[in-house]
Amino acid sequence: MAPYPQDPGAPDPAYLSFWRERHLCTLTTPRPDGSPHVVPVGVTYDPEARLARVIASKSSTKVANVLAAGPEGARVAVCQVDGRRWATLEGRAVVRTGPEQVAEAERRYAERYERTPSPNPSRVVIEIELTRAMGRG
């Protein structure tokens, strides 16, 4: 098993492999009152860019929470678990609306989850610039 801390830009092979498997994840964002909002999501991990991406509807609470944090973004975490294996990625999230950014996030989602996301003209991307990774792959 992988050690507890990981380098988010250069994780060990078992950790990276775990993030390439199809798993439901959670995203934790801060509400404006500071309490955590935790929801199930699909997440893609791009260690080369030190990014995690979550596709979402622009009207969702998770997007509203990230936007409410202001231009610096919100401190968030994404997590997945499978038995004794678990992985958490942390960082600063911002909302991206550019068509190229949305298309790239959809492509990565389709690759990881082996299905193309349903069309959604309101889709945006929560892009997380990773500062910490931990877990056991």
Coordinates of N, CA and C in Angstrom, one line a residue:
M1 N 0.8 -1.2 0.0 CA 0.0 0.0 0.0 C 0.9 1.2 0.0
A2 N 0.3 2.3 -0.5 CA 1.0 3.6 -0.6 C 1.2 4.2 0.8
P3 N 2.2 5.0 1.0 CA 2.3 5.8 2.2 C 1.2 6.8 2.3
Y4 N 1.0 7.4 3.5 CA 0.0 8.3 3.8 C 0.1 9.6 2.9
P5 N 1.2 10.4 3.0 CA 1.4 11.6 2.2 C 1.8 11.2 0.7
Q6 N 1.3 12.0 -0.2 CA 1.6 11.9 -1.6 C 2.0 13.2 -2.2
D7 N 2.8 13.3 -3.2 CA 3.1 14.5 -3.9 C 2.0 14.6 -5.0
P8 N 1.2 15.7 -4.9 CA 0.1 15.8 -5.9 C 0.5 15.9 -7.3
G9 N 1.7 16.3 -7.6 CA 2.3 16.4 -8.9 C 3.0 15.1 -9.4
A10 N 3.3 14.2 -8.4 CA 4.1 13.0 -8.8 C 3.7 11.9 -7.8
P11 N 2.5 11.5 -7.8 CA 2.1 10.4 -6.8 C 2.7 9.1 -7.2
D12 N 2.7 8.2 -6.2 CA 3.3 6.9 -6.5 C 2.3 6.1 -7.4
P13 N 2.8 5.1 -8.1 CA 2.0 4.4 -9.1 C 0.7 3.8 -8.6
A14 N 0.7 3.2 -7.4 CA -0.6 2.7 -6.9 C -1.6 3.7 -6.6
Y15 N -1.2 4.9 -6.1 CA -2.1 6.0 -5.8 C -2.7 6.5 -7.1
L16 N -1.9 6.7 -8.1 CA -2.4 7.2 -9.4 C -3.3 6.2 -10.1
S17 N -3.0 4.9 -10.0 CA -3.8 3.9 -10.5 C -5.2 3.9 -9.9
F18 N -5.2 4.1 -8.6 CA -6.5 4.2 -7.8 C -7.3 5.3 -8.4
W19 N -6.7 6.5 -8.7 CA -7.5 7.6 -9.2 C -7.9 7.4 -10.7
R20 N -7.4 6.4 -11.3 CA -7.8 6.1 -12.7 C -8.9 5.1 -12.8
E21 N -9.2 4.4 -11.6 CA -10.3 3.4 -11.6 C -11.6 4.2 -11.5
R22 N -12.7 3.5 -11.8 CA -14.0 4.2 -11.7 C -14.5 4.1 -10.3
H23 N -14.5 5.3 -9.6 CA -15.1 5.4 -8.3 C -15.9 6.6 -8.1
L24 N -17.0 6.5 -7.4 CA -17.7 7.7 -7.0 C -16.9 8.4 -5.9
C25 N -16.9 9.7 -5.9 CA -16.1 10.5 -5.0 C -17.0 11.5 -4.2
T26 N -16.4 12.2 -3.3 CA -17.1 13.3 -2.6 C -16.3 14.6 -2.8
L27 N -17.0 15.7 -2.9 CA -16.4 17.0 -2.9 C -16.9 17.8 -1.7
T28 N -16.0 18.3 -0.9 CA -16.3 19.1 0.2 C -16.0 20.6 -0.1
T29 N -17.0 21.4 0.0 CA -16.8 22.9 -0.2 C -17.3 23.6 1.0
P30 N -16.8 24.8 1.3 CA -17.3 25.6 2.5 C -18.5 26.4 2.1
R31 N -19.5 26.3 2.9 CA -20.7 27.1 2.8 C -20.3 28.5 3.2
P32 N -21.1 29.6 2.9 CA -20.7 30.9 3.3 C -20.6 31.1 4.8
D33 N -21.3 30.2 5.6 CA -21.2 30.3 7.1 C -20.0 29.5 7.6
G34 N -19.2 28.8 6.7 CA -18.0 28.1 7.0 C -18.3 26.6 7.3
S35 N -19.5 26.2 7.3 CA -19.8 24.7 7.5 C -19.5 24.0 6.2
P36 N -19.2 22.7 6.4 CA -18.9 21.9 5.2 C -20.1 21.4 4.4
H37 N -20.0 21.5 3.1 CA -21.1 21.0 2.2 C -20.4 19.8 1.5
V38 N -20.9 18.6 1.7 CA -20.3 17.4 1.1 C -21.3 16.7 0.1
V39 N -20.9 16.5 -1.1 CA -21.8 15.9 -2.1 C -21.0 14.9 -3.0
P40 N -21.8 13.9 -3.5 CA -21.1 12.9 -4.4 C -20.9 13.6 -5.8
V41 N -19.7 13.2 -6.3 CA -19.3 13.8 -7.6 C -18.4 12.8 -8.4
G42 N -18.2 13.0 -9.6 CA -17.2 12.4 -10.4 C -16.0 13.3 -10.4
V43 N -14.8 12.8 -10.2 CA -13.6 13.6 -10.2 C -12.5 13.0 -11.2
T44 N -11.8 13.9 -11.8 CA -10.7 13.5 -12.6 C -9.4 14.2 -12.1
Y45 N -8.3 13.4 -12.1 CA -7.1 13.9 -11.5 C -6.0 13.9 -12.6
D46 N -5.4 15.1 -12.7 CA -4.4 15.4 -13.7 C -3.1 15.8 -12.9
P47 N -2.3 14.8 -12.5 CA -1.1 15.2 -11.7 C -0.1 16.0 -12.4
E48 N 0.0 15.9 -13.7 CA 1.0 16.7 -14.5 C 0.7 18.1 -14.4
A49 N -0.6 18.5 -14.4 CA -1.1 19.9 -14.2 C -1.3 20.2 -12.8
R50 N -1.3 19.3 -11.9 CA -1.6 19.4 -10.5 C -3.0 20.0 -10.3
L51 N -4.0 19.3 -11.1 CA -5.4 19.7 -11.1 C -6.3 18.5 -10.9
A52 N -7.4 18.8 -10.2 CA -8.5 17.9 -10.2 C -9.7 18.7 -10.8
R53 N -10.6 17.9 -11.4 CA -11.7 18.6 -12.1 C -13.0 17.9 -11.7
V54 N -14.0 18.7 -11.5 CA -15.4 18.2 -11.3 C -16.3 19.0 -12.2
I55 N -17.1 18.2 -13.1 CA -18.1 18.9 -13.9 C -19.3 19.1 -13.1
A56 N -20.0 20.2 -13.3 CA -21.2 20.6 -12.5 C -22.1 21.5 -13.3
S57 N -23.3 21.6 -12.9 CA -24.2 22.6 -13.4 C -24.0 24.0 -12.7
K58 N -24.0 25.1 -13.4 CA -23.6 26.4 -12.8 C -24.6 26.8 -11.7
S59 N -25.8 26.2 -11.7 CA -26.8 26.5 -10.7 C -26.7 25.7 -9.4
S60 N -25.7 24.8 -9.3 CA -25.5 23.9 -8.2 C -25.0 24.6 -7.0
T61 N -25.3 24.0 -5.8 CA -24.8 24.6 -4.5 C -23.3 24.5 -4.5
K62 N -22.7 23.5 -5.0 CA -21.2 23.4 -4.9 C -20.6 24.5 -5.7
V63 N -21.1 24.8 -6.8 CA -20.6 25.9 -7.6 C -20.8 27.2 -6.9
A64 N -22.0 27.4 -6.3 CA -22.3 28.7 -5.6 C -21.3 28.8 -4.4
N65 N -21.0 27.7 -3.7 CA -20.1 27.8 -2.6 C -18.7 28.2 -3.1
V66 N -18.2 27.7 -4.2 CA -16.9 28.1 -4.7 C -16.9 29.5 -5.1
L67 N -18.0 30.0 -5.8 CA -18.0 31.4 -6.2 C -18.1 32.3 -5.1
A68 N -18.8 31.9 -4.0 CA -19.0 32.8 -2.8 C -17.6 33.0 -2.1
A69 N -16.7 32.2 -2.4 CA -15.3 32.4 -1.7 C -14.6 33.5 -2.4
G70 N -15.0 34.0 -3.5 CA -14.3 35.1 -4.2 C -13.3 34.7 -5.2
P71 N -12.6 35.7 -5.8 CA -11.7 35.4 -6.9 C -10.5 34.5 -6.5
E72 N -10.2 34.4 -5.2 CA -9.1 33.6 -4.8 C -9.5 32.1 -4.8
G73 N -10.8 31.8 -4.8 CA -11.3 30.5 -4.8 C -11.5 30.0 -3.4
A74 N -12.0 28.8 -3.4 CA -12.4 28.1 -2.1 C -11.4 27.0 -1.8
R75 N -11.1 26.8 -0.5 CA -10.3 25.6 -0.1 C -11.3 24.4 -0.1
V76 N -11.0 23.4 -0.8 CA -11.9 22.2 -1.0 C -11.1 20.9 -0.9
A77 N -11.8 19.8 -0.8 CA -11.2 18.5 -0.8 C -12.1 17.6 -1.6
V78 N -11.5 16.7 -2.4 CA -12.2 15.6 -3.0 C -11.6 14.3 -2.4
C79 N -12.5 13.3 -2.3 CA -12.1 12.0 -1.7 C -12.7 10.9 -2.3
Q80 N -12.1 9.7 -2.3 CA -12.7 8.5 -2.7 C -12.2 7.4 -1.8
V81 N -13.0 6.3 -1.7 CA -12.6 5.2 -0.8 C -13.1 3.9 -1.4
D82 N -12.3 2.9 -1.2 CA -12.7 1.5 -1.6 C -12.0 0.5 -0.7
G83 N -12.8 0.1 0.3 CA -12.3 -0.8 1.3 C -11.2 -0.1 2.1
R84 N -10.0 -0.7 2.1 CA -8.9 -0.1 2.9 C -8.1 1.0 2.1
R85 N -8.5 1.1 0.8 CA -7.8 2.1 -0.1 C -8.6 3.4 0.0
W86 N -7.9 4.5 0.1 CA -8.6 5.8 0.1 C -7.6 6.8 -0.4
A87 N -8.2 7.9 -0.9 CA -7.4 9.0 -1.5 C -8.1 10.3 -1.3
T88 N -7.3 11.3 -0.9 CA -7.9 12.7 -0.8 C -6.9 13.6 -1.5
L89 N -7.5 14.6 -2.2 CA -6.8 15.6 -2.9 C -7.4 16.9 -2.3
E90 N -6.5 17.9 -2.0 CA -6.9 19.2 -1.4 C -6.3 20.3 -2.3
G91 N -7.0 21.4 -2.3 CA -6.5 22.6 -3.0 C -7.5 23.7 -3.1
R92 N -7.2 24.7 -3.9 CA -8.0 25.8 -4.1 C -8.8 25.7 -5.4
A93 N -10.2 25.8 -5.2 CA -11.1 25.6 -6.3 C -11.6 26.9 -6.9
V94 N -11.7 26.9 -8.2 CA -12.3 28.1 -9.0 C -13.2 27.5 -10.0
V95 N -14.2 28.3 -10.5 CA -15.1 27.8 -11.5 C -14.7 28.3 -12.8
R96 N -14.6 27.4 -13.8 CA -14.2 27.7 -15.1 C -15.4 27.5 -16.0
T97 N -15.6 28.5 -17.0 CA -16.8 28.4 -17.8 C -16.4 28.4 -19.3
G98 N -15.1 28.5 -19.6 CA -14.7 28.5 -21.0 C -15.1 27.2 -21.7
P99 N -15.6 27.2 -23.0 CA -15.9 26.0 -23.7 C -14.8 25.0 -23.8
E100 N -13.6 25.4 -24.0 CA -12.5 24.5 -24.1 C -12.2 23.8 -22.8
Q101 N -12.3 24.6 -21.7 CA -12.1 24.0 -20.4 C -13.2 23.0 -20.0
V102 N -14.5 23.3 -20.4 CA -15.6 22.4 -20.1 C -15.4 21.1 -21.0
A103 N -15.0 21.3 -22.3 CA -14.9 20.1 -23.1 C -13.7 19.2 -22.6
E104 N -12.7 19.8 -22.2 CA -11.5 19.0 -21.6 C -12.0 18.2 -20.4
A105 N -12.7 18.9 -19.5 CA -13.2 18.2 -18.3 C -14.2 17.1 -18.7
E106 N -15.0 17.3 -19.7 CA -16.0 16.3 -20.1 C -15.2 15.1 -20.7
R107 N -14.2 15.4 -21.5 CA -13.4 14.3 -22.1 C -12.7 13.5 -21.0
R108 N -12.1 14.1 -20.0 CA -11.5 13.4 -19.0 C -12.5 12.5 -18.1
Y109 N -13.7 13.1 -17.9 CA -14.7 12.4 -17.2 C -15.1 11.2 -18.0
A110 N -15.4 11.3 -19.3 CA -15.8 10.2 -20.1 C -14.7 9.1 -20.1
E111 N -13.4 9.5 -20.1 CA -12.3 8.5 -20.1 C -12.3 7.7 -18.7
R112 N -12.5 8.4 -17.6 CA -12.4 7.8 -16.3 C -13.7 7.0 -16.0
Y113 N -14.8 7.5 -16.3 CA -16.1 6.9 -15.9 C -16.7 6.1 -17.1
E114 N -16.0 6.0 -18.2 CA -16.4 5.2 -19.3 C -17.9 5.5 -19.8
R115 N -18.2 6.7 -19.7 CA -19.5 7.2 -20.3 C -19.4 8.7 -20.5
T116 N -20.0 9.1 -21.6 CA -20.1 10.5 -21.9 C -21.1 11.2 -21.1
P117 N -20.8 12.3 -20.4 CA -21.8 13.0 -19.6 C -22.9 13.5 -20.5
S118 N -24.1 13.5 -19.9 CA -25.3 14.0 -20.6 C -25.1 15.4 -21.0
P119 N -25.6 15.8 -22.2 CA -25.5 17.2 -22.6 C -26.1 18.2 -21.5
N120 N -25.4 19.3 -21.2 CA -25.8 20.2 -20.3 C -25.3 21.6 -20.7
P121 N -26.2 22.5 -21.3 CA -25.7 23.8 -21.7 C -25.3 24.7 -20.5
S122 N -25.6 24.3 -19.3 CA -25.3 25.0 -18.1 C -24.0 24.5 -17.4
R123 N -23.3 23.6 -18.1 CA -22.2 22.9 -17.4 C -21.0 23.9 -17.3
V124 N -20.4 23.8 -16.1 CA -19.1 24.5 -15.8 C -18.1 23.4 -15.2
V125 N -16.9 23.9 -14.9 CA -15.9 23.0 -14.3 C -15.4 23.6 -13.0
I126 N -15.5 22.8 -12.0 CA -14.8 23.2 -10.7 C -13.4 22.7 -10.9
E127 N -12.4 23.6 -11.0 CA -11.0 23.2 -11.2 C -10.3 23.4 -9.9
I128 N -9.6 22.4 -9.4 CA -9.0 22.5 -8.1 C -7.4 22.4 -8.4
E129 N -6.8 23.5 -8.0 CA -5.3 23.6 -8.0 C -4.8 22.9 -6.8
L130 N -4.2 21.7 -7.0 CA -3.8 20.8 -5.8 C -2.6 21.3 -5.0
T131 N -2.8 21.3 -3.7 CA -1.8 21.7 -2.8 C -1.4 20.5 -1.9
R132 N -2.2 19.5 -1.8 CA -2.0 18.3 -0.9 C -2.7 17.1 -1.5
A133 N -2.0 16.0 -1.3 CA -2.6 14.7 -1.6 C -2.2 13.7 -0.5
M134 N -3.1 12.8 -0.2 CA -2.8 11.8 0.8 C -3.7 10.6 0.6
G135 N -3.3 9.5 1.1 CA -4.0 8.3 1.0 C -3.2 7.1 0.8
R136 N -3.9 6.0 0.6 CA -3.3 4.6 0.4 C -3.9 4.0 -0.8
G137 N -3.2 3.9 -1.9 CA -3.7 3.4 -3.1 C -3.6 1.9 -3.1

